[in-house]
XYZ file of C-alpha atoms in Angstrom:
725
model
C -147.803 -86.804 122.242
C -145.861 -88.047 125.388
C -145.822 -91.542 123.964
C -144.639 -90.356 120.709
C -141.726 -88.344 122.386
C -140.759 -91.381 124.439
C -140.712 -93.568 121.298
C -138.476 -91.141 119.603
C -136.099 -91.069 122.567
C -135.557 -94.725 122.576
C -134.962 -94.871 118.699
C -131.253 -96.101 118.296
C -128.848 -93.617 116.525
C -127.793 -94.554 113.009
C -124.031 -94.622 112.868
C -122.590 -92.230 110.399
C -120.321 -93.614 107.608
C -116.713 -92.673 107.636
C -115.710 -90.316 104.805
C -113.668 -91.854 102.178
C -110.084 -90.692 102.029
C -109.041 -88.500 99.221
C -107.116 -89.978 96.365
C -103.866 -88.314 97.445
C -104.225 -89.657 100.869
C -104.835 -93.317 99.609
C -101.762 -92.942 97.388
C -99.780 -91.916 100.494
C -101.021 -94.889 102.471
C -100.328 -97.141 99.627
C -96.775 -95.855 99.200
C -96.083 -96.120 103.028
C -97.485 -99.592 103.248
C -95.260 -100.772 100.377
C -92.243 -98.655 101.388
C -89.721 -101.400 100.987
C -90.719 -102.124 97.387
C -90.826 -98.437 96.403
C -87.720 -97.403 98.069
C -85.738 -100.031 95.932
C -87.649 -98.830 92.765
C -87.150 -95.150 93.403
C -83.440 -95.464 94.480
C -82.687 -97.572 91.383
C -84.580 -95.214 89.091
C -82.602 -92.208 90.619
C -79.301 -93.746 89.908
C -80.507 -94.750 86.266
C -81.846 -91.401 85.679
C -78.471 -89.877 86.594
C -76.757 -92.117 84.171
C -79.259 -91.156 81.431
C -78.536 -87.445 81.710
C -75.910 -87.431 78.880
C -78.560 -89.135 76.607
C -81.258 -86.607 77.608
C -78.888 -83.563 77.059
C -80.362 -81.105 74.569
C -78.523 -79.017 71.956
C -77.771 -75.503 73.188
C -79.432 -72.487 71.507
C -79.269 -68.814 71.980
C -82.442 -67.524 73.735
C -81.733 -63.770 73.575
C -82.416 -62.577 70.059
C -80.719 -59.167 70.624
C -77.271 -60.872 70.959
C -77.111 -61.773 67.166
C -73.711 -63.291 67.236
C -71.815 -63.184 63.911
C -74.330 -60.982 62.307
C -71.604 -58.592 61.120
C -68.150 -59.012 59.758
C -65.405 -58.445 62.284
C -63.427 -55.191 62.182
C -60.157 -56.324 63.772
C -57.386 -56.061 61.242
C -53.715 -56.702 60.850
C -53.179 -53.148 61.981
C -54.291 -53.956 65.522
C -52.361 -57.163 65.400
C -49.147 -55.371 64.539
C -49.664 -52.936 67.515
C -50.253 -55.825 69.677
C -46.943 -57.562 68.446
C -45.150 -54.414 69.301
C -46.407 -54.643 72.952
C -45.216 -58.192 73.137
C -41.891 -57.255 71.898
C -41.483 -54.448 74.308
C -42.594 -56.564 77.177
C -40.302 -59.315 76.320
C -37.208 -57.107 75.849
C -37.934 -55.365 79.131
C -38.364 -58.668 81.002
C -35.004 -59.863 79.529
C -33.094 -57.002 81.220
C -31.439 -57.968 84.508
C -32.565 -54.786 86.287
C -36.202 -55.047 85.058
C -38.883 -54.664 87.749
C -42.508 -55.291 88.165
C -43.071 -51.450 88.153
C -41.432 -51.230 84.724
C -43.897 -53.670 83.160
C -46.851 -51.843 84.741
C -45.437 -48.599 83.398
C -45.171 -49.886 79.882
C -48.740 -51.283 79.887
C -50.027 -48.037 81.234
C -48.294 -46.083 78.479
C -49.828 -48.188 75.753
C -53.237 -47.911 77.324
C -52.787 -44.125 77.655
C -51.591 -43.696 74.050
C -54.969 -45.138 73.036
C -56.808 -42.324 74.837
C -58.190 -44.604 77.723
C -58.499 -43.462 81.261
C -55.664 -45.269 83.096
C -55.409 -45.862 86.800
C -53.589 -48.229 89.103
C -55.226 -50.280 91.875
C -53.043 -51.294 94.805
C -54.106 -54.259 96.951
C -52.684 -56.651 99.526
C -52.943 -60.322 99.300
C -55.655 -61.529 101.729
C -54.770 -64.487 103.846
C -57.126 -67.455 103.514
C -57.910 -67.916 107.250
C -60.975 -69.723 108.376
C -63.573 -67.590 110.123
C -67.049 -68.928 110.917
C -68.824 -65.737 110.026
C -67.478 -65.588 106.432
C -70.182 -68.139 105.407
C -73.038 -65.724 106.242
C -71.552 -62.319 105.182
C -70.754 -60.386 102.112
C -67.354 -60.470 100.453
C -64.631 -59.258 102.838
C -64.124 -55.400 102.652
C -60.464 -56.042 102.177
C -59.158 -53.483 104.620
C -55.396 -53.723 104.996
C -54.231 -54.735 108.535
C -51.179 -53.255 110.160
C -49.221 -56.456 110.295
C -49.327 -57.210 106.648
C -45.969 -57.188 104.989
C -45.249 -54.798 102.116
C -43.970 -57.700 100.205
C -47.612 -58.849 99.723
C -48.473 -55.787 97.741
C -49.869 -56.157 94.243
C -50.861 -53.493 91.675
C -53.561 -53.819 88.964
C -53.557 -51.760 85.943
C -56.959 -50.554 84.685
C -57.749 -48.870 81.501
C -61.301 -47.623 80.741
C -62.864 -46.705 77.256
C -65.914 -44.443 77.496
C -68.586 -45.517 75.016
C -69.488 -42.694 72.459
C -73.044 -43.966 72.230
C -73.538 -44.757 75.826
C -74.469 -42.974 79.088
C -71.691 -44.661 81.423
C -74.284 -46.793 83.112
C -73.061 -50.255 81.842
C -69.689 -51.769 81.136
C -67.956 -54.803 79.704
C -64.890 -56.155 81.526
C -61.781 -57.671 79.986
C -59.453 -59.408 82.326
C -55.887 -60.554 81.601
C -53.971 -62.191 84.473
C -50.396 -60.847 84.476
C -47.517 -61.750 86.685
C -45.585 -58.454 87.040
C -42.559 -60.247 88.720
C -42.130 -62.998 86.294
C -43.474 -62.545 82.792
C -43.788 -65.444 80.343
C -44.723 -65.617 76.771
C -48.251 -66.806 77.261
C -49.118 -64.020 79.511
C -47.654 -61.558 77.043
C -49.802 -63.184 74.166
C -52.855 -62.757 76.491
C -52.020 -59.016 76.865
C -51.634 -58.802 73.070
C -55.083 -60.270 72.421
C -56.749 -57.957 74.873
C -54.695 -54.929 73.670
C -55.589 -55.553 69.991
C -59.279 -55.669 70.853
C -58.932 -52.620 73.209
C -57.259 -50.597 70.551
C -59.969 -51.320 67.999
C -62.741 -50.475 70.526
C -61.174 -46.969 70.940
C -62.175 -46.211 67.370
C -65.456 -47.898 66.608
C -68.663 -45.722 66.623
C -71.065 -48.501 67.574
C -69.870 -48.983 71.200
C -72.770 -48.421 73.665
C -71.159 -49.778 76.802
C -67.966 -48.693 78.552
C -65.061 -51.135 78.331
C -62.830 -51.885 81.177
C -59.568 -53.642 80.624
C -58.130 -54.979 83.858
C -54.595 -56.275 83.893
C -54.741 -58.137 87.147
C -51.509 -58.706 89.038
C -51.368 -62.479 89.413
C -48.165 -62.792 91.507
C -50.435 -63.992 94.415
C -52.709 -65.957 92.228
C -55.112 -65.102 89.387
C -58.039 -64.787 91.619
C -56.698 -62.508 94.280
C -56.081 -59.424 92.209
C -59.460 -59.684 90.416
C -61.337 -60.186 93.748
C -59.519 -57.224 95.319
C -60.329 -54.832 92.393
C -64.017 -56.000 92.505
C -64.266 -55.498 96.217
C -62.979 -51.844 95.942
C -65.145 -51.305 92.732
C -68.308 -52.006 94.738
C -67.028 -50.377 97.901
C -66.584 -46.565 97.539
C -63.214 -45.218 98.863
C -62.965 -41.487 99.383
C -59.169 -41.073 99.006
C -56.719 -41.257 96.267
C -54.730 -44.401 95.603
C -51.445 -42.466 95.642
C -51.879 -41.748 99.357
C -53.652 -44.980 100.459
C -51.513 -46.800 102.893
C -48.517 -44.716 101.994
C -47.352 -44.722 105.548
C -47.278 -48.445 105.451
C -45.554 -49.010 102.145
C -44.023 -45.669 100.967
C -41.811 -47.567 98.430
C -44.859 -48.924 96.597
C -45.912 -45.400 95.637
C -43.254 -45.140 92.908
C -45.680 -46.418 90.308
C -47.735 -43.296 90.929
C -44.841 -40.963 90.393
C -44.875 -41.445 86.518
C -43.819 -38.433 84.486
C -46.648 -36.845 82.532
C -44.359 -36.009 79.569
C -43.696 -39.776 79.065
C -47.282 -40.098 77.868
C -47.435 -37.128 75.598
C -50.144 -35.058 77.212
C -51.719 -38.259 78.773
C -51.843 -38.780 82.526
C -52.322 -41.602 85.010
C -55.252 -40.950 87.196
C -54.649 -40.901 90.976
C -57.893 -42.467 92.198
C -60.101 -45.499 91.650
C -61.833 -45.054 88.255
C -65.203 -46.679 87.808
C -67.636 -47.364 84.884
C -71.141 -48.556 84.906
C -72.822 -51.685 86.048
C -71.029 -54.635 84.690
C -72.998 -56.615 81.957
C -70.409 -59.284 81.490
C -66.818 -60.219 81.904
C -64.274 -62.277 79.983
C -61.137 -63.646 81.361
C -58.533 -64.185 78.589
C -55.667 -66.595 78.950
C -53.271 -68.227 76.507
C -52.455 -71.681 77.850
C -48.766 -72.724 78.622
C -49.326 -75.998 76.748
C -50.129 -76.397 73.117
C -52.408 -78.547 70.930
C -50.958 -80.880 68.383
C -53.269 -80.404 65.439
C -55.298 -77.054 65.658
C -55.957 -74.094 67.790
C -58.556 -74.798 70.481
C -60.531 -72.979 73.283
C -61.424 -74.258 76.603
C -64.331 -72.515 78.577
C -64.395 -72.437 82.294
C -67.672 -71.323 83.827
C -68.029 -72.768 87.346
C -68.032 -70.175 90.222
C -68.258 -70.460 93.977
C -70.992 -72.797 95.448
C -71.952 -74.194 91.956
C -72.906 -70.780 90.446
C -72.865 -70.718 86.729
C -73.201 -67.743 84.279
C -76.148 -67.430 81.909
C -75.923 -70.095 79.282
C -76.337 -67.538 76.459
C -72.796 -66.219 77.324
C -71.236 -69.701 76.837
C -73.495 -70.140 73.596
C -72.226 -67.024 71.861
C -68.640 -67.875 72.552
C -69.096 -71.432 71.376
C -70.946 -70.314 68.165
C -68.400 -67.584 67.360
C -65.406 -69.875 68.054
C -66.709 -72.753 65.969
C -68.589 -71.144 63.168
C -66.644 -67.990 62.655
C -63.046 -68.593 63.834
C -62.568 -72.388 63.297
C -61.594 -73.041 66.861
C -62.247 -76.410 68.528
C -64.111 -75.641 71.804
C -63.642 -77.858 74.861
C -65.029 -77.933 78.406
C -63.316 -79.667 81.308
C -63.587 -83.506 81.390
C -63.089 -85.988 84.205
C -60.377 -87.858 82.386
C -60.502 -91.242 84.466
C -64.105 -91.688 83.239
C -62.817 -92.192 79.755
C -61.167 -95.425 80.595
C -64.050 -97.035 82.497
C -65.117 -100.318 80.890
C -68.516 -100.437 82.663
C -69.295 -96.910 81.342
C -68.343 -98.085 77.820
C -70.662 -100.984 78.171
C -73.522 -98.851 79.447
C -72.996 -96.588 76.412
C -73.248 -99.405 74.054
C -76.497 -100.569 75.730
C -78.010 -96.987 75.387
C -76.757 -96.906 71.759
C -78.519 -100.277 71.013
C -81.768 -99.155 72.729
C -81.617 -96.027 70.604
C -81.352 -98.066 67.389
C -84.298 -100.204 68.631
C -86.387 -97.189 69.432
C -85.847 -95.590 65.981
C -86.661 -98.836 64.276
C -90.013 -98.786 66.054
C -90.657 -95.067 65.461
C -88.226 -92.941 63.427
C -89.319 -89.935 65.282
C -88.083 -91.227 68.618
C -84.738 -89.595 69.137
C -83.386 -91.713 71.991
C -79.853 -92.844 72.259
C -76.434 -91.561 71.209
C -73.270 -93.174 70.061
C -71.371 -95.014 72.791
C -68.273 -92.615 72.279
C -70.360 -89.601 72.694
C -71.936 -91.093 75.815
C -68.579 -91.702 77.517
C -67.311 -88.229 76.581
C -70.665 -86.688 77.762
C -70.498 -88.613 81.088
C -66.896 -87.437 81.683
C -67.856 -83.864 80.903
C -70.951 -84.302 83.159
C -68.930 -85.796 85.987
C -66.484 -82.852 85.808
C -69.349 -80.343 85.783
C -70.916 -82.090 88.902
C -67.476 -82.381 90.596
C -66.569 -78.617 90.203
C -70.051 -77.302 91.145
C -70.093 -79.602 94.211
C -66.539 -78.585 95.264
C -67.671 -74.913 95.394
C -64.301 -73.627 94.293
C -64.204 -71.362 91.199
C -62.262 -72.823 88.232
C -60.797 -69.405 87.280
C -60.693 -65.697 88.126
C -64.207 -65.368 86.679
C -65.524 -66.752 89.894
C -64.919 -63.524 91.619
C -67.568 -61.765 89.263
C -70.346 -64.190 90.179
C -70.174 -63.000 93.899
C -71.477 -59.700 92.403
C -74.050 -61.268 90.154
C -71.988 -60.515 86.956
C -71.913 -63.220 84.352
C -68.323 -64.129 83.615
C -66.248 -67.000 82.035
C -62.577 -67.802 81.489
C -61.468 -68.447 77.900
C -58.234 -70.259 77.804
C -56.862 -70.406 74.257
C -54.562 -73.313 73.285
C -52.251 -72.500 70.275
C -51.129 -75.230 67.853
C -47.728 -76.771 68.575
C -44.874 -74.623 67.378
C -47.274 -72.211 65.808
C -45.988 -69.313 67.902
C -42.431 -69.817 66.614
C -43.607 -68.744 63.212
C -44.367 -65.053 62.889
C -47.063 -65.630 60.240
C -48.912 -68.244 62.572
C -48.630 -65.974 65.606
C -50.265 -63.143 63.661
C -53.025 -65.536 62.595
C -53.414 -66.703 66.081
C -53.653 -63.262 67.488
C -56.180 -62.256 64.697
C -58.467 -65.141 65.261
C -58.459 -64.870 69.044
C -58.968 -61.130 68.874
C -61.888 -61.421 66.472
C -63.542 -63.945 68.680
C -63.324 -61.563 71.744
C -64.547 -58.693 69.393
C -67.579 -60.742 68.433
C -68.500 -61.605 71.997
C -68.086 -57.918 73.064
C -70.304 -56.875 70.135
C -73.026 -59.232 71.096
C -73.051 -58.206 74.761
C -73.059 -54.530 73.541
C -76.387 -55.143 71.850
C -78.098 -56.097 75.058
C -80.551 -53.628 76.466
C -80.758 -55.479 79.845
C -78.802 -58.032 81.652
C -78.584 -61.648 80.699
C -81.959 -63.328 81.791
C -83.420 -65.264 78.831
C -81.503 -68.493 79.085
C -80.673 -70.867 81.919
C -78.774 -70.202 85.105
C -79.079 -73.812 86.464
C -77.681 -76.340 84.111
C -75.050 -79.092 83.715
C -72.726 -79.193 80.498
C -72.119 -82.594 78.620
C -70.261 -80.849 75.874
C -69.828 -77.273 74.620
C -73.005 -77.633 72.507
C -75.146 -79.748 74.868
C -76.637 -79.163 78.247
C -78.998 -80.596 80.910
C -81.416 -78.166 82.445
C -82.570 -78.014 85.957
C -85.886 -79.403 85.096
C -84.341 -82.677 83.916
C -81.611 -83.272 86.409
C -83.769 -82.498 89.407
C -85.839 -85.575 88.472
C -82.801 -87.930 89.274
C -82.310 -86.207 92.705
C -86.144 -86.344 93.456
C -86.190 -90.107 92.702
C -83.003 -90.667 94.661
C -84.303 -89.043 97.954
C -88.010 -90.078 97.559
C -87.619 -93.168 99.680
C -86.324 -91.293 102.755
C -89.805 -89.770 103.702
C -91.540 -92.970 102.630
C -89.482 -95.327 104.849
C -89.524 -92.725 107.705
C -93.343 -92.749 107.766
C -93.536 -96.465 107.492
C -91.184 -96.864 110.435
C -93.085 -94.606 112.477
C -96.452 -96.056 111.755
C -95.085 -99.649 112.514
C -93.584 -98.449 115.713
C -96.849 -96.674 116.745
C -98.941 -99.784 115.929
C -96.596 -102.120 117.556
C -97.420 -103.877 120.974
C -94.538 -102.140 122.579
C -95.915 -100.302 125.662
C -94.298 -97.921 128.115
C -93.308 -99.557 131.307
C -93.554 -97.661 134.541
C -91.636 -98.884 137.709
C -94.360 -98.202 140.046
C -97.852 -98.553 138.328
C -100.688 -96.602 139.676
C -103.879 -98.364 140.858
C -106.444 -99.548 138.449
C -108.604 -96.714 137.155
C -108.908 -94.333 134.287
C -106.346 -91.870 135.799
C -103.597 -94.541 135.640
C -103.694 -94.882 131.819
C -103.246 -91.191 131.059
C -99.566 -90.834 131.548
C -98.903 -94.040 129.662
C -101.022 -92.977 126.696
C -99.594 -89.376 126.665
C -95.841 -90.557 126.931
C -96.470 -93.185 124.316
C -97.913 -90.816 121.791
C -94.966 -88.473 122.305
C -92.368 -91.147 122.491
C -90.768 -89.938 119.240
C -89.485 -86.825 121.202
C -86.661 -88.986 122.744
C -85.433 -89.716 119.202
C -85.966 -86.152 118.146
C -83.938 -84.820 121.057
C -81.042 -87.307 120.226
C -81.075 -86.223 116.604
C -81.155 -82.524 117.524
C -78.055 -82.970 119.925
C -76.167 -84.733 117.255
C -76.792 -82.070 114.642
C -75.927 -79.387 117.235
C -72.627 -81.208 117.708
C -72.156 -81.085 113.972
C -72.174 -77.365 114.052
C -69.533 -77.465 116.862
C -67.324 -79.681 114.842
C -67.689 -77.165 111.825
C -66.411 -74.399 114.118
C -63.452 -76.267 115.510
C -60.971 -75.404 112.644
C -61.205 -71.816 113.633
C -59.391 -72.574 116.826
C -57.042 -75.236 115.340
C -55.855 -72.678 112.810
C -54.454 -70.618 115.671
C -51.959 -73.290 116.410
C -48.630 -72.211 114.888
C -46.478 -74.514 112.653
C -49.155 -77.289 112.505
C -48.971 -79.790 109.585
C -52.134 -80.873 107.891
C -51.948 -84.373 109.308
C -51.442 -82.998 112.809
C -54.376 -80.657 112.387
C -56.602 -83.514 111.159
C -55.801 -85.564 114.034
C -56.444 -82.734 116.423
C -59.715 -82.044 114.801
C -60.859 -85.717 115.217
C -59.797 -85.766 118.828
C -61.663 -82.573 119.617
C -64.644 -83.753 117.726
C -64.808 -86.904 119.730
C -64.173 -85.085 122.935
C -66.936 -82.560 122.229
C -69.326 -85.365 121.467
C -68.712 -86.978 124.758
C -68.893 -83.692 126.721
C -72.236 -82.801 125.038
C -73.539 -86.393 125.852
C -72.731 -85.831 129.495
C -73.884 -82.291 129.889
C -77.058 -82.196 127.764
C -78.393 -85.592 128.904
C -79.015 -85.640 132.598
C -78.449 -88.920 134.456
C -82.114 -89.215 135.426
C -83.590 -88.545 131.893
C -80.872 -90.820 130.393
C -81.960 -93.623 132.688
C -85.608 -93.249 131.894
C -84.696 -93.076 128.178
C -82.622 -96.229 128.324
C -85.529 -98.157 129.887
C -88.253 -96.674 127.752
C -86.460 -96.284 124.419
C -84.268 -99.370 124.329
C -86.401 -101.112 121.673
C -87.267 -97.879 119.784
C -84.439 -97.786 117.299
C -87.099 -97.693 114.555
C -88.251 -94.291 115.820
C -84.754 -93.013 115.860
C -84.013 -94.237 112.255
C -87.389 -92.610 111.236
C -86.327 -89.180 112.664
C -82.868 -89.597 111.186
C -84.205 -90.290 107.762
C -86.455 -87.124 108.014
C -83.415 -84.974 109.092
C -81.347 -86.368 106.135
C -84.248 -85.754 103.710
C -84.709 -82.187 104.935
C -80.844 -81.565 104.859
C -80.435 -82.821 101.297
C -83.455 -80.853 99.967
C -82.180 -77.662 101.538
C -78.682 -78.331 100.079
C -80.217 -79.016 96.697
C -81.470 -75.307 96.560
C -77.998 -74.044 97.541
C -75.953 -76.393 95.436
C -77.455 -79.200 93.536
C -74.248 -81.040 92.762
C -73.342 -81.308 96.415
C -76.772 -82.639 97.184
C -76.629 -85.153 94.405
C -73.198 -86.503 95.399
C -74.169 -86.436 99.053
C -77.393 -88.313 98.303
C -75.514 -91.069 96.499
C -73.548 -91.662 99.717
C -76.070 -90.840 102.254
C -79.394 -92.455 101.024
C -78.232 -96.072 100.846
C -76.470 -95.621 104.290
C -79.529 -94.311 105.959
C -82.068 -96.738 104.365
C -79.933 -99.890 105.099
C -79.266 -98.843 108.772
C -80.331 -101.686 111.071
C -79.155 -102.884 114.448
C -76.312 -105.437 114.111
C -77.403 -107.218 117.240
C -80.690 -108.166 115.691
C -79.188 -109.272 112.449
C -76.509 -111.447 114.241
C -79.249 -113.123 116.258
C -81.249 -113.995 113.189
C -78.233 -115.742 111.380
C -79.852 -115.949 107.998
C -78.333 -115.097 104.554
C -80.332 -111.964 104.378
C -79.310 -110.644 107.718
C -75.579 -111.500 107.294
C -75.747 -109.776 103.797
C -77.164 -106.720 105.536
C -74.581 -106.718 108.136
C -71.798 -106.735 105.517
C -73.569 -103.966 103.603
C -74.044 -101.796 106.616
C -70.427 -102.196 107.697
C -69.165 -101.281 104.295
C -71.581 -98.361 103.870
C -70.740 -97.146 107.325
C -67.103 -97.285 106.610
C -67.312 -95.540 103.169
C -69.807 -93.062 104.455
C -67.356 -91.499 106.813
C -66.311 -88.168 105.039
C -62.477 -88.646 105.512
C -62.695 -92.174 104.238
C -64.987 -91.321 101.310
C -62.484 -88.632 100.291
C -59.503 -90.861 100.478
C -61.158 -93.704 98.635
C -62.386 -91.437 95.791
C -59.001 -89.813 95.444
C -57.116 -93.055 95.518
C -59.491 -94.594 93.005
C -58.714 -91.858 90.458
C -55.250 -90.705 91.377
C -53.813 -93.826 93.027
C -53.414 -94.587 96.810
C -49.451 -94.264 96.740
C -49.445 -90.505 97.755
C -52.655 -90.313 99.800
C -52.650 -89.610 103.498
C -55.244 -88.270 106.033
C -53.651 -84.833 105.827
C -55.021 -84.443 102.338
C -58.428 -84.350 103.698
C -57.663 -81.447 106.017
C -56.024 -79.717 102.935
C -59.213 -80.336 101.084
C -61.461 -78.993 103.741
C -59.193 -76.007 104.180
C -59.666 -75.091 100.628
C -63.496 -75.382 101.088
C -63.734 -72.886 103.930
C -61.138 -70.542 102.246
C -63.529 -70.256 99.421
C -66.609 -70.066 101.659
C -67.970 -73.243 100.028
C -71.317 -74.328 101.347
C -70.098 -77.947 100.831
C -68.093 -77.459 104.056
C -71.244 -76.662 105.945
C -73.042 -79.621 104.362
C -70.250 -82.083 105.474
C -70.190 -80.740 108.985
C -73.879 -80.156 109.724
C -75.747 -82.621 107.585
C -73.614 -85.483 106.369
C -71.471 -86.146 109.478
C -74.479 -85.959 112.043
C -76.371 -88.436 109.897
C -73.453 -90.777 109.583
C -72.988 -90.698 113.368
C -76.833 -91.458 113.870
C -76.456 -94.328 111.496
C -73.553 -95.763 113.365
C -75.642 -95.417 116.551
C -78.451 -97.378 115.066
C -76.098 -100.091 113.900
C -74.677 -100.653 117.543
C -78.080 -99.915 119.249
C -78.587 -102.176 122.292
C -82.244 -102.981 121.380
């Protein structure tokens, strides 16, 4: 027994086989080991997928069956048009008088509303100054309280009329908005009021109305957006006082509008207070353009709101369907006109058209490819949609509604040239436009709940075609996919390299002497992570600097921009001195002088995280930012090493890095793009400050992206280029 135990004790242990990695792990290892190849393939595929989006666009369709657009004949008749023409005539004659005032126009509109039996009230507001404040990016819309130092000259008055639905319970409402400059009225605004009034007068008599209708005549003397935003702000913020006494001590002369005589309205009254209806189901902003079309009446749809928000696609679909198939209007969406003349885009469209013919010859069921002309127009429309969504600035007063999760669009109607000079043509124009608005209201009136069936995330390539989020996100995913792969590859290569941590006074031989070296070497990426963190922290400081620059009086945009640049550089130097102590910086310079690869790895990871987060907030900003940032980050390589090599490849990389680094600087990118499409004759550095000023005035997330993602990554790439190695 003892011998058996001794024999068992000396038997050698059989080594256990290492488990086979899972397929997903094997795929990751394969992608990392071939990161250079796949980064080129994925980046090219991302750009190609973006160019293919106009080809992959689908026809729009109405998802919500309850809308039923055009299912009944319109009820708007020449009687309502005649009443609307009478309003236009009275407004025009009042405006032609030398002593006419803004209050007189408001009184006239109130009288017409009240004669229809609507509940009429006036909303007084003060124009809000667009001043930068850092907390506005993280707060709800401003409460709009009037400050003591605001002049009474900045006072505006909105006129509001409400029709209570005979078949409703007052819990839902549809909003009609007509911008109206009470100081200086023109014919186009008068026609906008006429279209809205004709529909409003019809809705006071129809029996099928199930939602209240609000007609907001927004005072646009301070801009079309200002009056609508102020009214919405007060609509969603209860005020427990009458408007007749609100701020009366500050602007007593403004209260004349509330002193209207009741006998002027034949037993009708103007309500002294803020009147409300139910939850807003949808909103339509009606405008008649100040320019005309040559051949036919047309309609332009503006849908972009702040930070790339879009209304439900069904709202655009019913407008497009009713305008084209019921009223014979030509529907347009905004295009990026410089794209229509690009020769390379025309060539690309012809290539896609040829590929489409080839695909259909192989299999007639393959529906790939569109005509080259449609591709060019679709690309111009797609570029405009991307640009306006990335800008984050609303394209019309409808943008104020999206801040309160209300689906809204702006309808700008273009009459035919000289059609309004003819009375018959003007009546026909008002009739067709009014019936279009009536049809949209009737469809929204059929809804039992809010818009939810169709898409909220989409890009338009034409009024009847769109690209959904499931398609355009593929292009973005392919574009940014190389960032984590190259970051992982650089980290693995740096970890497996022969570079070792040098210590000035090595310890005696022994196991204890190796522990500090192994520990510090395994955590050497912390030096790069600290540097990346400090640079992004500096980016947040740069984003807050305009708050202090705006306090400087009488400062031109160019001067403000130069002050911003100087303070940004100064803050970077101060943070470098304060946050990096001399001792730690000395150790870092000795230990990390050759670790530019680790720094680039962490920079790529930070750029990837920033772009992915931005794609959730605003896809268009992330896509355009990725087109600039991804090549710059991937190509970043120390110029010192490339100059020493002196080969064609390294010299080419030096040139590419210098060009990408120059174009990647946000002010330079803005000036280059603006000059390419508008000409360099009138471009100056002050334009960048004005553009950034508009971003923070509208609380655009693009401003935060530039200051806290793009600019820090650009600084890190420049640091890598000039690394001492």
